[in-house]
Coordinates of C-alpha atoms and ligand atoms in Angstrom, one line a residue:
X344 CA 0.0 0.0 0.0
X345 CA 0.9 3.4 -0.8
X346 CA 0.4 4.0 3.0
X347 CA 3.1 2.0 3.7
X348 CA 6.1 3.6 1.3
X349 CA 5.3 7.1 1.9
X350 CA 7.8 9.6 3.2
X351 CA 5.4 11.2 5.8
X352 CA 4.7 14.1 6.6
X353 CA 5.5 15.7 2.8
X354 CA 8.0 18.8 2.7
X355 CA 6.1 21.6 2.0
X356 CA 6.2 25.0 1.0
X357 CA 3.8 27.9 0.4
X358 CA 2.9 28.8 -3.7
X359 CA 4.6 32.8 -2.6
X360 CA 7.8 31.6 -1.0
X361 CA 10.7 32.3 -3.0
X362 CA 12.6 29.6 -5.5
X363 CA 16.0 29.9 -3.0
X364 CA 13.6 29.2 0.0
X365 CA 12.1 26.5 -1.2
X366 CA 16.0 24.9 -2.4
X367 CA 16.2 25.0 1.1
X368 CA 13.8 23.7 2.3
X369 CA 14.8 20.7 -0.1
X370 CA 18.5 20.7 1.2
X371 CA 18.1 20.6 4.7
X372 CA 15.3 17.4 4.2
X373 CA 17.6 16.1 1.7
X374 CA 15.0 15.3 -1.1
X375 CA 14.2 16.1 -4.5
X376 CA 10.7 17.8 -4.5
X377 CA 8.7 20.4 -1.7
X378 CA 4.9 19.8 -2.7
X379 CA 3.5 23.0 -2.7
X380 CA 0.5 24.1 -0.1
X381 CA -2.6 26.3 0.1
X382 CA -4.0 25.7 3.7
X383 CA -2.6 22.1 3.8
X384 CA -4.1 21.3 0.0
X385 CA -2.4 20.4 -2.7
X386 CA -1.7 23.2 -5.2
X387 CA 1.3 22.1 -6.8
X388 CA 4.8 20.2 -6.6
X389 CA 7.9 21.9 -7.3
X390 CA 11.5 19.6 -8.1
X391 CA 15.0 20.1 -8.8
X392 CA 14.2 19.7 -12.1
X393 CA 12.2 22.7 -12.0
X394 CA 14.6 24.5 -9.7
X395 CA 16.8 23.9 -12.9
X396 CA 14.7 25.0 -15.5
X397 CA 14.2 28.5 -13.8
X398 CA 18.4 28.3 -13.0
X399 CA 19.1 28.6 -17.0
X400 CA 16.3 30.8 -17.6
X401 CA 15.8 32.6 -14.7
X402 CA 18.9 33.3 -12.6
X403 CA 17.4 34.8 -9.6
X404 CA 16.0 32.1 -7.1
X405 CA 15.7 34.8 -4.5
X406 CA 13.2 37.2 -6.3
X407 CA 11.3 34.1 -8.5
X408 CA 7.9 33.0 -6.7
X409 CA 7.3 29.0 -6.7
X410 CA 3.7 29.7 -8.3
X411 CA 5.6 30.4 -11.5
X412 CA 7.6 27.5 -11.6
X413 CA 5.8 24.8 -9.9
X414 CA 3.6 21.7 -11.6
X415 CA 0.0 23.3 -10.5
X416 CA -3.3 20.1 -9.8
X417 CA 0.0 17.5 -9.9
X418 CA -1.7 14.4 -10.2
X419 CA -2.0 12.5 -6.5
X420 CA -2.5 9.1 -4.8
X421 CA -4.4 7.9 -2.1
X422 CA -2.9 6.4 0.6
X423 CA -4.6 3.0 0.3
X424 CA -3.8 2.6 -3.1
X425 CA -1.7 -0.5 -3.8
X426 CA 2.1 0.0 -4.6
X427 CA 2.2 -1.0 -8.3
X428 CA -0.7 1.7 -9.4
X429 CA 1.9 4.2 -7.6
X430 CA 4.4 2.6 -9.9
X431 CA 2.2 2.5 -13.1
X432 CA 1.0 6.4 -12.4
X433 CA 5.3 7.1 -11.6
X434 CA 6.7 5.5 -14.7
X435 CA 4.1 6.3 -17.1
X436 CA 4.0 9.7 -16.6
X437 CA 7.8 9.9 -16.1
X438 CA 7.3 11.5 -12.6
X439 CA 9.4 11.1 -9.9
X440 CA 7.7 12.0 -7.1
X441 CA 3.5 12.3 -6.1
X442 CA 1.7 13.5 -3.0
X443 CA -0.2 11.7 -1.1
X444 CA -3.7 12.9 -0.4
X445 CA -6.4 11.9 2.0
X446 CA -9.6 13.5 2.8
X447 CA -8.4 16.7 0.4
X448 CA -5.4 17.0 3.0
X449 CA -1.4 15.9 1.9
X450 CA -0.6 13.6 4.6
X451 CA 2.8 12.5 2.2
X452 CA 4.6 11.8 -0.7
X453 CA 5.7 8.8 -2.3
X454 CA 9.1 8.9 -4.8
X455 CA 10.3 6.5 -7.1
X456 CA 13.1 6.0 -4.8
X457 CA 10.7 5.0 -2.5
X458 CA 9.5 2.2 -5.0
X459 CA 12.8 0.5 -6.0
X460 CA 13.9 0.7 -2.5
X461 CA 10.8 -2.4 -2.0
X462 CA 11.3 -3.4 -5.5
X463 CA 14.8 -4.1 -4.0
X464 CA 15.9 -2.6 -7.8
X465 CA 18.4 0.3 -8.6
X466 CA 18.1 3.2 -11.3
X467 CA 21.2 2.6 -14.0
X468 CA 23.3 5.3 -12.6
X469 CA 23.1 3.9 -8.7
X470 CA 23.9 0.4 -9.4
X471 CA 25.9 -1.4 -6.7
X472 CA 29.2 -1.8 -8.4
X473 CA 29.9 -1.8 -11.3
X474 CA 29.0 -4.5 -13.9
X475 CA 32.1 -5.9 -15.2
X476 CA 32.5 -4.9 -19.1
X477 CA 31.7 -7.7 -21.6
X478 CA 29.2 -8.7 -18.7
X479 CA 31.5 -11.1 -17.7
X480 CA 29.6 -13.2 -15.1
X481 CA 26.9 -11.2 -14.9
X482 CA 23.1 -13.4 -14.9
X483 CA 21.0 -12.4 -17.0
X484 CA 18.1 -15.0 -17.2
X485 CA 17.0 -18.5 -16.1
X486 CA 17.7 -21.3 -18.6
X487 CA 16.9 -24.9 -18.3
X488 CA 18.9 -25.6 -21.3
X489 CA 22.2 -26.3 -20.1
X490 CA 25.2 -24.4 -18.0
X491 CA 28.7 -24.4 -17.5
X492 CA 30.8 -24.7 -14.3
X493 CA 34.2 -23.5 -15.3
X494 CA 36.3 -23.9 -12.2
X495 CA 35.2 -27.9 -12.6
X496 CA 35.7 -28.5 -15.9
X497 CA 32.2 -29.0 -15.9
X498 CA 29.1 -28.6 -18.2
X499 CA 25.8 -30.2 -18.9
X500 CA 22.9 -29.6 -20.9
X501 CA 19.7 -30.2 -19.6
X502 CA 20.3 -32.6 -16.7
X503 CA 23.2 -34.7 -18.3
X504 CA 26.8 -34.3 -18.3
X505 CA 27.6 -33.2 -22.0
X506 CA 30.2 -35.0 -22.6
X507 CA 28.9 -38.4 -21.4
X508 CA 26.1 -37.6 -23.9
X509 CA 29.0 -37.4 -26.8
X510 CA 30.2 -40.8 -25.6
X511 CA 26.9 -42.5 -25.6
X512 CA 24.5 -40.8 -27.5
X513 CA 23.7 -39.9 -31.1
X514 CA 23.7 -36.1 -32.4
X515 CA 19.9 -37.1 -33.1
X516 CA 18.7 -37.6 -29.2
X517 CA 21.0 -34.7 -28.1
X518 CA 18.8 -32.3 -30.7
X519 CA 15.7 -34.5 -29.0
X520 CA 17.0 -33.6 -25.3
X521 CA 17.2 -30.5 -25.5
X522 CA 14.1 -29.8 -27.9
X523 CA 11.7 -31.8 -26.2
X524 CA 13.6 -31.8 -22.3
X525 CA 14.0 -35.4 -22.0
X526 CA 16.0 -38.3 -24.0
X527 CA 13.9 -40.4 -26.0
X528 CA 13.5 -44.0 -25.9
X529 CA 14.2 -46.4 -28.8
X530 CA 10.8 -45.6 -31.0
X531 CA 11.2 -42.1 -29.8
X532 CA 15.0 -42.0 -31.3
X533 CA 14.2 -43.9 -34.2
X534 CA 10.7 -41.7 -34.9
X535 CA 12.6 -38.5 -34.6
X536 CA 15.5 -40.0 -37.0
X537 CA 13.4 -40.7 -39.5
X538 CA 11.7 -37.1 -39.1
X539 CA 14.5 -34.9 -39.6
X540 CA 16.1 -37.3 -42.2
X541 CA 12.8 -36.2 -44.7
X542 CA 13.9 -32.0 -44.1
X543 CA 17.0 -31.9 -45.2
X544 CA 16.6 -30.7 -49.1
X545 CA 16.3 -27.4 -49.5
X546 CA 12.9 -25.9 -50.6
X547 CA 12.8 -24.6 -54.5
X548 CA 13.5 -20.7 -54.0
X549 CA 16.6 -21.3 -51.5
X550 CA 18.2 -23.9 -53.8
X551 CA 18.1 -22.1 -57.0
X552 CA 19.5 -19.0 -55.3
X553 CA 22.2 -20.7 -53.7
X554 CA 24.9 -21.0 -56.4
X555 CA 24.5 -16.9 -57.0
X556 CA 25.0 -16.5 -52.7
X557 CA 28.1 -19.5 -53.3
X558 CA 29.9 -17.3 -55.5
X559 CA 30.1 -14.4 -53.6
X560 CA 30.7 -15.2 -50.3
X561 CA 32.4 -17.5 -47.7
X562 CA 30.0 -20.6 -46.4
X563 CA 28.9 -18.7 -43.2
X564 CA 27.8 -15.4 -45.3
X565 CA 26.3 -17.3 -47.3
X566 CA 24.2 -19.5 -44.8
X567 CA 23.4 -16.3 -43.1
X568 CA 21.5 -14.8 -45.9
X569 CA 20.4 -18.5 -46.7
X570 CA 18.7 -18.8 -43.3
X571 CA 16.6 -15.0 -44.2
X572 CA 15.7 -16.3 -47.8
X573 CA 14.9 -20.0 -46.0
X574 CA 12.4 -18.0 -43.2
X575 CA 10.8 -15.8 -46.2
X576 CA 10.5 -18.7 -48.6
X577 CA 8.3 -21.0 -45.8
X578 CA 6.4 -17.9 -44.4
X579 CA 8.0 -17.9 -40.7
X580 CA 6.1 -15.0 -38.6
X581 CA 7.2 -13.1 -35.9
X582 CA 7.5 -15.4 -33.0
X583 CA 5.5 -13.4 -31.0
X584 CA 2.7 -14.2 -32.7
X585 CA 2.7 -18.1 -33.1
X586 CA 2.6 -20.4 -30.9
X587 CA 5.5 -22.8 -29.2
X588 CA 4.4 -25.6 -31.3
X589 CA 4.5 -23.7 -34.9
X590 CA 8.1 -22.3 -33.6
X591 CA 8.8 -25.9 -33.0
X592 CA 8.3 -27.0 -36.2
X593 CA 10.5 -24.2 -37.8
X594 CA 13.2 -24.9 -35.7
X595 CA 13.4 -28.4 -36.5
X596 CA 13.2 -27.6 -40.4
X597 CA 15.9 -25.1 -40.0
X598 CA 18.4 -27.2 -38.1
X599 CA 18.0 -29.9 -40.4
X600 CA 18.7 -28.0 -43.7
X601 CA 21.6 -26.1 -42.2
X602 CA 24.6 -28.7 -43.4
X603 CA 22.7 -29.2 -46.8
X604 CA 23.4 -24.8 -47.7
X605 CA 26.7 -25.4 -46.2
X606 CA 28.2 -28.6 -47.9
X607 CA 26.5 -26.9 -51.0
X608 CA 28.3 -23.4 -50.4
X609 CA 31.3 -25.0 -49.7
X610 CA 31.0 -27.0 -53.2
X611 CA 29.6 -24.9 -55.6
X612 CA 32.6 -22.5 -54.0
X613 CA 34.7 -24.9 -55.3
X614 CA 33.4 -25.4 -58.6
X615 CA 31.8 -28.6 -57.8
X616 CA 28.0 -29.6 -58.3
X617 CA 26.3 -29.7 -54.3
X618 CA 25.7 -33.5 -53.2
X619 CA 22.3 -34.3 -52.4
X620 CA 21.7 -35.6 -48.5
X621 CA 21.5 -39.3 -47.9
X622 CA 18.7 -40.4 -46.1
X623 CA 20.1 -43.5 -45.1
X624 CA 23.2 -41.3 -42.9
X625 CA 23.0 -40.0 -39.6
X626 CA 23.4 -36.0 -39.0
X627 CA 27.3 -36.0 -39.0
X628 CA 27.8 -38.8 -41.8
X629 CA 25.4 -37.2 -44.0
X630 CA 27.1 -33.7 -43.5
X631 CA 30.9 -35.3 -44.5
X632 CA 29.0 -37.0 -47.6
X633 CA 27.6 -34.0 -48.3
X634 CA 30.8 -31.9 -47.8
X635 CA 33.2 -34.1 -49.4
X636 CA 31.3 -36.3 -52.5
X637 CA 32.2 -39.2 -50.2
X638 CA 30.3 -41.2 -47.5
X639 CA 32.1 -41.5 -44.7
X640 CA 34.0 -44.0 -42.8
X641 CA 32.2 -44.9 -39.5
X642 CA 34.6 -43.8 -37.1
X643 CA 35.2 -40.2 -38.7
X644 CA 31.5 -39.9 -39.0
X645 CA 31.1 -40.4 -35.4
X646 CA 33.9 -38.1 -34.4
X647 CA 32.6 -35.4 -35.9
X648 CA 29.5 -36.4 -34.5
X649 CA 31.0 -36.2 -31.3
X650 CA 32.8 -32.7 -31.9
X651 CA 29.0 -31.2 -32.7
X652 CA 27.6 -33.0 -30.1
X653 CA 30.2 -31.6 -27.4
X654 CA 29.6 -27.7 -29.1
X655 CA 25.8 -27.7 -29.4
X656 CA 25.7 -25.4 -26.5
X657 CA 27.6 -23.8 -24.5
X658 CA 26.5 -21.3 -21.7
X659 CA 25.5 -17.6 -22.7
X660 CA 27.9 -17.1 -24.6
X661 CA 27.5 -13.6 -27.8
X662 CA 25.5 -15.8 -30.5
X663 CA 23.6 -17.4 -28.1
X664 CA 22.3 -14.4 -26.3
X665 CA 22.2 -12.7 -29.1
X666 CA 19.9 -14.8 -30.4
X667 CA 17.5 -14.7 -27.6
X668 CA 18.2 -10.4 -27.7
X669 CA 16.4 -10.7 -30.9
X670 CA 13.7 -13.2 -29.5
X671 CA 12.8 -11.1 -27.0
X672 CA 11.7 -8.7 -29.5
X673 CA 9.4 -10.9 -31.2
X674 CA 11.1 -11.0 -34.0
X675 CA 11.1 -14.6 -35.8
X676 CA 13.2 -17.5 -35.8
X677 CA 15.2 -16.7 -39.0
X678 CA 16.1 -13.0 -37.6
X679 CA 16.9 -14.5 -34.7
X680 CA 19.5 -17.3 -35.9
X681 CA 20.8 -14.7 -38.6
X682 CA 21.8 -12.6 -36.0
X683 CA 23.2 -15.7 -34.2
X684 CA 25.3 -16.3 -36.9
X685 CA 26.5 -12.6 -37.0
X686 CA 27.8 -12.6 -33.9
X687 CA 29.3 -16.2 -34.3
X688 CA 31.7 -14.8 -37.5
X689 CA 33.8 -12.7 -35.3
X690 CA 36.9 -13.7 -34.8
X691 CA 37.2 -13.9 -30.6
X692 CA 34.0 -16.1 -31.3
X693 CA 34.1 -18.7 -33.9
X694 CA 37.1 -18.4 -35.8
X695 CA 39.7 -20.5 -33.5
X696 CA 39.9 -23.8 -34.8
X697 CA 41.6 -23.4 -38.0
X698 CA 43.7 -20.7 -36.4
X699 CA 45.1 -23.3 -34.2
X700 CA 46.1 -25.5 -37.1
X701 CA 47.9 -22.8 -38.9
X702 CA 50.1 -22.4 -35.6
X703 CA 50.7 -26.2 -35.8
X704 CA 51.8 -25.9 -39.3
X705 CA 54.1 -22.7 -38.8
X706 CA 56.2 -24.7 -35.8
X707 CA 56.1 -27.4 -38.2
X708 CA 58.1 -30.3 -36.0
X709 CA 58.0 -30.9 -32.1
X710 CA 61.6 -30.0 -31.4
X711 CA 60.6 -26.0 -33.1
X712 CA 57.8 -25.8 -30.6
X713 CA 59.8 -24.9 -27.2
X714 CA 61.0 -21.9 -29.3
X715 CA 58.0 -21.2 -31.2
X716 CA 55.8 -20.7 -27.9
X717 CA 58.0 -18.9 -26.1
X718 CA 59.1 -16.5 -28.5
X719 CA 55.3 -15.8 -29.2
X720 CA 54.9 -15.5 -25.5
X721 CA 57.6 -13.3 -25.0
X722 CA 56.4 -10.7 -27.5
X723 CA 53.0 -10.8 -26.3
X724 CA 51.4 -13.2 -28.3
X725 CA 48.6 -15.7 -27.8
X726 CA 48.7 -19.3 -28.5
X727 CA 46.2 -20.1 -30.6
X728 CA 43.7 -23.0 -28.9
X729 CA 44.8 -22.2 -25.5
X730 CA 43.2 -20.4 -22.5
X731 CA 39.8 -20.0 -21.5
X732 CA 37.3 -17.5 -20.7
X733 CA 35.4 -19.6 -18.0
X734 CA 37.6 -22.8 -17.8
X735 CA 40.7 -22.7 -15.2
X736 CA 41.4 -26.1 -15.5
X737 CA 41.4 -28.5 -18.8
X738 CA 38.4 -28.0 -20.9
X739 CA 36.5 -31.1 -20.8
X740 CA 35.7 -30.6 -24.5
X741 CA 39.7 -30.4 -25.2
X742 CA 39.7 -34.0 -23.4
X743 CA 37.3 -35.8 -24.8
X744 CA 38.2 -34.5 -28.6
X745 CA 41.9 -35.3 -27.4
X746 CA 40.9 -38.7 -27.2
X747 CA 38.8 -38.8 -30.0
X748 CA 42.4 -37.6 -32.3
X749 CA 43.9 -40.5 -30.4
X750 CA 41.5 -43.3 -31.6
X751 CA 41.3 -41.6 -35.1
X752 CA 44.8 -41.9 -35.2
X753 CA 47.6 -40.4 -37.6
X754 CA 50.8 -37.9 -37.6
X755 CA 49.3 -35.2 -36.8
X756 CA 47.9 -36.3 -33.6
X757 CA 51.0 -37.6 -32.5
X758 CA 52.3 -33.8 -33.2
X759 CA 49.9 -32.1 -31.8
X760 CA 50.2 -33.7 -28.3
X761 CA 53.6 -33.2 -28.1
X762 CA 52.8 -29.3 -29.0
X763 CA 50.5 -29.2 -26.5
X764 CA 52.5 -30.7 -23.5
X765 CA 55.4 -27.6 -24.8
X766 CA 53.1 -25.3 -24.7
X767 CA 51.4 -26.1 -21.5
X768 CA 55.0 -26.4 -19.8
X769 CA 56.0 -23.2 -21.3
X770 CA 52.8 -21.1 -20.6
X771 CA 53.3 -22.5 -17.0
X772 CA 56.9 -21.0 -16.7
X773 CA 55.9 -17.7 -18.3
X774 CA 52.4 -17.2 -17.3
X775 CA 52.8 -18.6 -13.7
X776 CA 49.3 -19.1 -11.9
X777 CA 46.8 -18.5 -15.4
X778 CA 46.7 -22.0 -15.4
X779 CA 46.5 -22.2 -19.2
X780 CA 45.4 -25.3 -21.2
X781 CA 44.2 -26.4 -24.5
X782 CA 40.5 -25.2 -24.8
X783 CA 37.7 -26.6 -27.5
X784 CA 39.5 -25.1 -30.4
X785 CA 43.0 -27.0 -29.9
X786 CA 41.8 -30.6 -31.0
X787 CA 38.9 -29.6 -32.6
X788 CA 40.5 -28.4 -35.7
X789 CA 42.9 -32.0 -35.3
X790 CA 40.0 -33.7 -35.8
X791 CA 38.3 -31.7 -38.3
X792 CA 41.3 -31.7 -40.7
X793 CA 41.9 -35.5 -39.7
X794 CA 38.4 -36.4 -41.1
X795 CA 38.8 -34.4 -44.3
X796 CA 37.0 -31.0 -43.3
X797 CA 38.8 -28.3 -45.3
X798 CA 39.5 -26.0 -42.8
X799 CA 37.6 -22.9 -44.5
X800 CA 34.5 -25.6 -43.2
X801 CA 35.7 -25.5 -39.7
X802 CA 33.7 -22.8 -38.2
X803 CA 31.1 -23.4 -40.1
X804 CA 30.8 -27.0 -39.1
X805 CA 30.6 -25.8 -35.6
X806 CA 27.9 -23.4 -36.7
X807 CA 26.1 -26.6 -38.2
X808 CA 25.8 -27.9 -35.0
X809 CA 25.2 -24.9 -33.3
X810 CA 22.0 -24.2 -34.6
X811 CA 20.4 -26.5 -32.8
X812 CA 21.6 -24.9 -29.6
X813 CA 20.5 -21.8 -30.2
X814 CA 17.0 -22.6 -31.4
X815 CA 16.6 -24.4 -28.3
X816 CA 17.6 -21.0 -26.8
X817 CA 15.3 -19.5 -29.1
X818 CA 12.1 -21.3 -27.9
X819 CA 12.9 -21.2 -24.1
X820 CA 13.1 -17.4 -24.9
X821 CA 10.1 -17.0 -26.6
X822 CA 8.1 -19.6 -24.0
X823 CA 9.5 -17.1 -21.5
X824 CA 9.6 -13.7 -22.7
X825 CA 10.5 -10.5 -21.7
X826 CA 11.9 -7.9 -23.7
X827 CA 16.0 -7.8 -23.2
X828 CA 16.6 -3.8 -22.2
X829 CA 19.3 -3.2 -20.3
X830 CA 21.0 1.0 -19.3
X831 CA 23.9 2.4 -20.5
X832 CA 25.6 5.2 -17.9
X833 CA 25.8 8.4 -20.1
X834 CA 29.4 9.5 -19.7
X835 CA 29.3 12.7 -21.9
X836 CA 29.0 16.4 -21.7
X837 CA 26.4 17.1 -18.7
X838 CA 22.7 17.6 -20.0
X839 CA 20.8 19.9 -20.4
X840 CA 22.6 22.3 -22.3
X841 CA 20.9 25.0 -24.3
X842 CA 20.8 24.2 -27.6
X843 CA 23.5 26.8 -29.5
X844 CA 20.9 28.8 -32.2
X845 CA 21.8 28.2 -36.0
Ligands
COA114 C1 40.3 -17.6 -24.9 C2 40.9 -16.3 -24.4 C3 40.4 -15.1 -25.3 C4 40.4 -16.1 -22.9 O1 41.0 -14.9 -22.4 P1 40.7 -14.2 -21.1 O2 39.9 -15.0 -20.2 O3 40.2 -12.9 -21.4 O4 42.1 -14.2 -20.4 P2 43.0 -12.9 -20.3 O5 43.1 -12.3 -21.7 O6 42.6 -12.1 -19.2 O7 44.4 -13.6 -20.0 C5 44.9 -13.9 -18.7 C6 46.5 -14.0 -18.8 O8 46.7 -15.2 -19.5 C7 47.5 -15.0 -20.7 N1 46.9 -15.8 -21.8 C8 45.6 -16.2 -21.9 N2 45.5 -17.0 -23.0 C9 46.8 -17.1 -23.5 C10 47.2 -17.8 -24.7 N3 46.5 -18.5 -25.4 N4 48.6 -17.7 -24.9 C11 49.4 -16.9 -24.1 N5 49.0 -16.3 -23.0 C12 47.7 -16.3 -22.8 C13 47.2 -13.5 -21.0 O9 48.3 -13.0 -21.8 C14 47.1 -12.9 -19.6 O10 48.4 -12.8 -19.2 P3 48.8 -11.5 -18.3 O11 48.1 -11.7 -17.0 O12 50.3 -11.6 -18.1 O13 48.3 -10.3 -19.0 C15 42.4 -16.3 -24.4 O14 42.9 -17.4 -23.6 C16 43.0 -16.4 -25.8 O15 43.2 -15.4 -26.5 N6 43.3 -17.7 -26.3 C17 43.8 -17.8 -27.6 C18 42.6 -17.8 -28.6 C19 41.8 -19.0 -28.6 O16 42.2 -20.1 -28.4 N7 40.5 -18.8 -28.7 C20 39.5 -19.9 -28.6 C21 38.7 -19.8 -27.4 S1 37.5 -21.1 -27.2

């Protein structure tokens, strides 16, 4: 109740005191408006910001009257009138402070300060340290998809470990986990299989304007405009105005035409004709077949089906909340995952993994790499595929896919062990207490080039996989909405200023 918030009794003043008076009178009770009196009824309310206005115009608080420069009839509340309507009346009106009135008499005043004080919340400029740039750490929603423990090693989506999922699972019930919330059974698995098999041509419009997109741009330009032509071509609408079902539906159809646009970028890049999917091939396998004109061996089919399984999602990191930014705004499922995809290009995003080869090749043999690292070190440098934002200790995606290289077998894998126990040695000695290790990236792009992925395909085989994370995201945003607003702190020149005349 409004009863209960109220500063009471109201500072007051009389409508014929003076302006410097009535700052006064506001100074010694340390607050930001005097509501203004006639025989204890409300006439008016006068604030700083008035006190202001008549400063720059003005320039004599000791002559000017508060009848000239008040807010006369201010709107008012009762005092049993329930908090939020003080807040609705507050906010709408852009007020910051309203009397209180009962039987025709001010008996307070309520502020907004008064209202985020039990709203427990803070204006932008009074937050209670500040937030860390890049939001580092900072929560900013509830998710049921998945997280990630960094000082473990640790990460799960839904309820399972990820990475025990990517030993035992297919790519197939890891989409169904985290689209549905649970793993299916056998009919389940097989049922869904068989479902996303049938989506993965690309519909008429997409697939004759694909070889003009192909020649113009890299694979993950070219799915990023593929994915708006894909969402105008079926008709998706805003996501505010369908319903989780319908988005459902889209999202599945989207994540399993993704690898079809990019083996076909990737080939008709190349100068070769796009293969078409096989339905007889699981998510990875088909994807390979599709990339390379070949079907796959079984055991690089399932590593790369275990690389995408282990980077289907990954915390909050930019695409993915990027992706649920544009969500919140209703906006559909193809803005969204464009956007996604935007944010994914940049380099301190997706572009690691084949960085991380190319520092492989440039030591070249194990004995260089002692040198290599520490001369890179020493002149500031970062070692490409090492480090981690969130993980302090080995990133249990760089263990798995280490082991993964290891069964897959192969010179470089031999090589790129021995690079990595140089570099960790040498970080160790030169970076003492960063605790740097190989991160996702490091054996990633091992395996990738291993199983025949050129390594122009590397982030956007991540992205292929990826998808399906962030359409998960997508749909828990859109179950869940609230539009994504957050403050900026001004930091320039202090407003108002008068505006200089032409
Ligand atoms: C991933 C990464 C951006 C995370 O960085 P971060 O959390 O912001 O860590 P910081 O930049 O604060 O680095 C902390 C310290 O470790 C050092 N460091 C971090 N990663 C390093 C690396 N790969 N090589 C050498 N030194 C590194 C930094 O130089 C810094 O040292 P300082 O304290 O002497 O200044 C960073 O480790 C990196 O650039 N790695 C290489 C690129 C890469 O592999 N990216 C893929 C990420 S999945």
């Amino acid at each position: 109740m409004v009863r209960d918030l109220m500063t009471s009794p109201a500072v007051t003043c009389g409508a014929d005191d003076t302006l410097a008076a009535a700052a006064e009178t506001m100074q010694r009770a340390d607050t930001g408006s005097v509501v203004v009196t006639d025989d204890g009824k409300v006439v008016g309310i006068l604030t700083e910001r008035d006190l202001l206005r008549a400063a720059a115009v003005s320039g004599d608080p000791g002559r000017e009257r508060v009848r000239l420069w008040m807010t006369a009839r201010p709107d008012v509340l009762g005092p049993d009138e329930r908090a939020d309507a003080a807040w609705a009346s507050l906010t709408s009106h852009r007020y910051r402070h309203l009397p209180v009135v009962e039987d025709d008499r001010c008996v307070g005043v309520v502020s907004l300060r008064d209202l985020m004080g039990v709203a427990r919340i803070r204006p932008a400029g009074e937050t209670s340290g500040e937030v860390p740039a890049g939001l580092e750490g900072v929560v900013v929603a509830e998710t049921t998809v998945g997280d990630v423990r960094g000082q473990e090693g640790f990460f799960h989506y839904r309820q399972y470990p990820a990475v025990e999922l990517a030993e035992t699972r297919s790519l197939e019930d890891v989409w169904y986990l985290l689209f549905r919330g649970q793993l299916p059974d056998a009919t389940a698995s097989a049922a869904f299989g068989e479902d996303v098999r049938r989506r993965r041509t690309m519909p008429p419009g997409l697939a004759t304007l694909l070889p003009a997109l192909a020649r113009r741009g890299a694979p993950l330009d070219v799915l990023r405009t593929a994915v708006s032509v894909l969402g105008a071509e079926l008709g998706w609408r805003p996501t505010h105005d369908i319903g989780p079902d319908e988005l459902a539906e889209q999202a599945v159809a989207l994540c399993a035409v993704v690898p079809t646009i990019l083996a076909a970028a990737h080939r008709l890049r190349a100068g070769l004709e796009p293969v078409d999917p096989r339905p007889d091939l699981g998510f990875a396998a088909n994807y390979l077949c599709m990339l390379t004109g070949i079907a796959p061996s079984p055991q690089h089919a399932r590593a790369i089906e275990q690389y995408m399984i282990l980077t289907i999602d990954h915390g909050f990191n930019a695409s993915t909340f990027t992706a649920r930014v544009v969500t919140s705004t209703g906006a559909d499922l193809g803005a969204a995952i464009v956007a996604a995809i935007g944010a994914l290009s940049g380099p301190l995003h997706g572009g690691a993994p084949s960085r991380a080869l190319d520092m492989l090749d440039a030591i070249g043999t194990p004995e260089r790499a002692d040198a290599y690292v520490r001369h890179a070190v020493e002149n500031g440098e970062r070692i490409m595929g090492f480090g981690h934002r969130v993980y302090k200790t080995d990133d249990p995606r760089s263990l798995l896919l280490r082991s993964v290289s290891e069964r897959l077998g192969g010179p470089l894998v031999e090589f790129s062990q021995s690079v990595e126990r140089t570099t960790v040695d040498v970080l160790a000695e030169l970076k003492p207490g960063r605790r740097l290790y190989t991160n996702v990236e490091f054996y990633a792009g091992v395996v990738m080039h291993t199983c025949g992925i050129p390594r122009e395909m590397f982030t956007p085989t991540f992205a292929a996989g990826r998808t399906i994370g962030w359409c998960t995201h997508v749909m828990e945003q859109a179950a869940h909405n609230r539009l994504i607003r957050p403050a900026a702190r001004y930091v320039g020149p202090p407003p108002p200023q008068p505006v200089p005349l032409p």
